[in-house]
Coordinates of C-alpha atoms in Angstrom, one line a residue:
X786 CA 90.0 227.8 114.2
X787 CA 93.2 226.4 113.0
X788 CA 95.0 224.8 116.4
X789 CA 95.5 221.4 115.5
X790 CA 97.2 219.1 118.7
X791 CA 99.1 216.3 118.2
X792 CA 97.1 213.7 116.0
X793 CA 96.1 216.4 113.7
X794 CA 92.5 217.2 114.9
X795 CA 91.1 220.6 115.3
X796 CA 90.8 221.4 118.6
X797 CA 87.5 223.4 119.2
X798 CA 86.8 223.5 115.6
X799 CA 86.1 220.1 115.2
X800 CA 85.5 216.4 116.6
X801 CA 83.1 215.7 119.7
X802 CA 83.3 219.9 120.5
X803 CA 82.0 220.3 116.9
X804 CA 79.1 217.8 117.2
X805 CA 78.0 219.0 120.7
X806 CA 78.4 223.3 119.9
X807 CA 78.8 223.9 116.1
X808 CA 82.2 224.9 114.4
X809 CA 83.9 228.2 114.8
X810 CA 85.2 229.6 111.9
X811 CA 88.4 231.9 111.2
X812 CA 86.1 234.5 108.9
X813 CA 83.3 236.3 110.1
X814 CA 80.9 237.1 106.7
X815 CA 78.3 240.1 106.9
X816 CA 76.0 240.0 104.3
X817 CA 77.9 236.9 103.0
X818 CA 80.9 239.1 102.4
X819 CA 84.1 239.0 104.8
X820 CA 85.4 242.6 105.8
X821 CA 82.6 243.7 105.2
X822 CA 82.7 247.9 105.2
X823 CA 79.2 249.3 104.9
X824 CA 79.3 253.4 103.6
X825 CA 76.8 255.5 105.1
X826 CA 75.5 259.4 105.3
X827 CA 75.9 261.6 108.5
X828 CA 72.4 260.5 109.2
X829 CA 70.6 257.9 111.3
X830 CA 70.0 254.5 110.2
X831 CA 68.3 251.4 111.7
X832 CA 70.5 248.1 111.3
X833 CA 69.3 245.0 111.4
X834 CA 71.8 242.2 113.0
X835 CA 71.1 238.7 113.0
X836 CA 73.5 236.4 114.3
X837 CA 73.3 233.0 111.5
X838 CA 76.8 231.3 113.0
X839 CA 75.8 228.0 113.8
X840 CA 77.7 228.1 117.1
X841 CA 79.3 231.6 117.9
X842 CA 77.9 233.8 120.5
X843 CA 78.9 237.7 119.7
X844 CA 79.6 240.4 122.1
X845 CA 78.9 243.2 120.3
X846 CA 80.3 247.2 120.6
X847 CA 81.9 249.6 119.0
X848 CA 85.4 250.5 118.4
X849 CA 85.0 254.0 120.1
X850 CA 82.7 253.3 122.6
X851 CA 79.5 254.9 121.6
X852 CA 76.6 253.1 122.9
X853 CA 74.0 250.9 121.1
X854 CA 70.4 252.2 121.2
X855 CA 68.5 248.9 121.0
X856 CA 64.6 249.5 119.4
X857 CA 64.2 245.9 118.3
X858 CA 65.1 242.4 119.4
X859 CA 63.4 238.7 117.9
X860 CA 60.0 239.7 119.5
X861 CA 59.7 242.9 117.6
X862 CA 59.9 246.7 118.3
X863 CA 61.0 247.2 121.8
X864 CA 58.4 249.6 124.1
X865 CA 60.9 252.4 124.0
X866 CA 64.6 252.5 122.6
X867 CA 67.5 251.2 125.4
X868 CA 71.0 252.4 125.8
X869 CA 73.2 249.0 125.9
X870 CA 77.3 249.3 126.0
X871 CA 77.2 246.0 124.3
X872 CA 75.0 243.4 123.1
X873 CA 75.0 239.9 123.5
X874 CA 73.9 237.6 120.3
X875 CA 73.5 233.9 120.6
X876 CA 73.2 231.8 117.3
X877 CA 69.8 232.8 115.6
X878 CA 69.0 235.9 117.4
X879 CA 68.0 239.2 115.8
X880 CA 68.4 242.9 117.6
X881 CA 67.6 246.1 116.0
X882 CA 69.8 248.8 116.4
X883 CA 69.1 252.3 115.6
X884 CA 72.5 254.6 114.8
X885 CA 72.8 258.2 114.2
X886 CA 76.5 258.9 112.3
X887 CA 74.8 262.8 112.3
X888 CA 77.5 264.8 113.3
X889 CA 80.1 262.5 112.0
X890 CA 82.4 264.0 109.1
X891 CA 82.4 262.7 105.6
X892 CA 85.9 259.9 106.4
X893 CA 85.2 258.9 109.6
X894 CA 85.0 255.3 110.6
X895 CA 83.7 253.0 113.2
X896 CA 84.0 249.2 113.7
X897 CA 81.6 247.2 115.3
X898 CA 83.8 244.5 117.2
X899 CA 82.9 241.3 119.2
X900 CA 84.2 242.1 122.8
X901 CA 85.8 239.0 124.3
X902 CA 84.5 237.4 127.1
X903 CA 85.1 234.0 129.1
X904 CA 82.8 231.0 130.3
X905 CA 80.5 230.2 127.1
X906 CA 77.4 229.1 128.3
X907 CA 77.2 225.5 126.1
X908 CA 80.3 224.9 128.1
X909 CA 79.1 226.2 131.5
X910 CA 76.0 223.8 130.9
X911 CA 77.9 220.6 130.2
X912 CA 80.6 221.1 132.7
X913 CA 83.8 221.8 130.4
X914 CA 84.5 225.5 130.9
X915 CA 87.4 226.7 131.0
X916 CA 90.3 228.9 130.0
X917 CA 90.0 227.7 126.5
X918 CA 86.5 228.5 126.4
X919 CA 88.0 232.6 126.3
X920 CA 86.7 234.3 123.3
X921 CA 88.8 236.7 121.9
X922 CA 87.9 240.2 120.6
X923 CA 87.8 240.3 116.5
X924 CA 86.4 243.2 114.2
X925 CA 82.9 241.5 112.6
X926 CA 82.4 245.2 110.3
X927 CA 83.2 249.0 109.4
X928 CA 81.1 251.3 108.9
X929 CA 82.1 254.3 106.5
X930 CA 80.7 257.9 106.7
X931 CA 81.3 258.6 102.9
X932 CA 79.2 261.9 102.7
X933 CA 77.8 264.5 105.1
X934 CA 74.0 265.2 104.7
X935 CA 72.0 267.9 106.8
X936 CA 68.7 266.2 108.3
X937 CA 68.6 262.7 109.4
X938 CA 65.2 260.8 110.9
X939 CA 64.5 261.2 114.8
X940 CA 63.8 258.2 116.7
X941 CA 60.7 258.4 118.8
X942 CA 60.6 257.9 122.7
X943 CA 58.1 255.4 122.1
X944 CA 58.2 252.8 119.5
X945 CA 55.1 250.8 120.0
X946 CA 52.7 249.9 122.8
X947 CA 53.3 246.8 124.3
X948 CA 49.9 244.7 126.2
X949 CA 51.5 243.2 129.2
X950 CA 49.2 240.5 130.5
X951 CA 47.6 240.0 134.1
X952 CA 46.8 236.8 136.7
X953 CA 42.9 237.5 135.2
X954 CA 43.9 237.4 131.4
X955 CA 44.7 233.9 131.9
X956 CA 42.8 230.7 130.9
X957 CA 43.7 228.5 133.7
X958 CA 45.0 231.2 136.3
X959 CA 44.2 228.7 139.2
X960 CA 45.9 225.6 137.6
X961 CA 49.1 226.3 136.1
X962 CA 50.8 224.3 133.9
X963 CA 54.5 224.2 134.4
X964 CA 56.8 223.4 131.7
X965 CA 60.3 221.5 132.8
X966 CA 63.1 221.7 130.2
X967 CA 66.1 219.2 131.2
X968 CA 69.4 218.9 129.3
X969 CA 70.5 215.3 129.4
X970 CA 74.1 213.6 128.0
X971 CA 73.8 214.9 124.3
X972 CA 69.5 215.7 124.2
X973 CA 67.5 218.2 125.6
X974 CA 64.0 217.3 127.2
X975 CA 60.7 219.0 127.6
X976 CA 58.5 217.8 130.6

């Protein structure tokens, strides 16, 4: 950010907003490159997106409206693929998107945008949310269909098996152990 108020300090960019969430930048980098353009085939690929801002929470779609068909998330391969209109990425989280540009001619273009959205949940938690907290929507990359190819991968209905545990799979299922996590003023707490 680059709003300075009256004494010269960044407003949401720096000072006690800094310390508490992280700074938001003015440049989004992908693959440590800003405007980033990625050129692909009319085929389908899986992307990998990780979100490494220290503070920014991305609501990602694209341009056109396609959906996202999520497979993967920070857990690993998902059971079977979802159809998302968006995805929501909080600093350090991963989601694996697979993309099919088949049918797309050799020039065409998308860009995967950050939606914007209101009420960031760092500021919902400690109280400050606001109008200011509105996040605005900002292109983060393009993708390029640079030449058309005839056969592309096909993504499976299922993608892996996932074991989903039961009351009896537990070591202790008659004396549970709950586990409180409390935000204080500037620290978080565990029990």
């Amino acid at each position: 950010d680059r709003s300075f108020d009256q004494d010269n300090q960044l407003l949401y960019g720096g000072g006690m907003h800094r310390n508490m969430f992280g700074f938001y930048g003015d440049t989004v980098l992908v693959n440590g490159r800003p405007n980033y353009r990625l050129e692909v085939a009319s085929r389908a690929y899986r992307l990998r997106l990780l979100n490494a801002s220290n503070a920014r929470i991305y609501k990602l779609a694209w341009d056109d409206g396609s959906p996202l068909t999520v497979i993967g998330t920070d857990g690993g391969l998902l059971e079977k693929p979802e159809t998302r209109r968006y995805v929501m990425l909080a600093p350090s989280e991963r989601i694996d998107l697979w993309v099919d540009f088949s049918g797309r001619p050799a020039g065409a273009q998308m860009v995967m945008r950050s939606l914007g959205f209101s009420g960031l949940i760092p500021s919902m938690a400690m109280g400050m949310s606001g109008d200011d907290d509105a996040v605005e929507t900002f292109p983060v990359f393009t993708v390029a269909v640079t030449r058309a190819v005839s056969d592309s991968p096909k993504l499976p209905e299922r993608l892996t098996p996932i074991r989903r545990y039961r009351r009896e799979d537990l070591a202790n299922p008659d004396n549970a152990r709950p586990i409180a996590i409390n935000m204080g003023h500037m620290r978080m707490s565990l029990n």
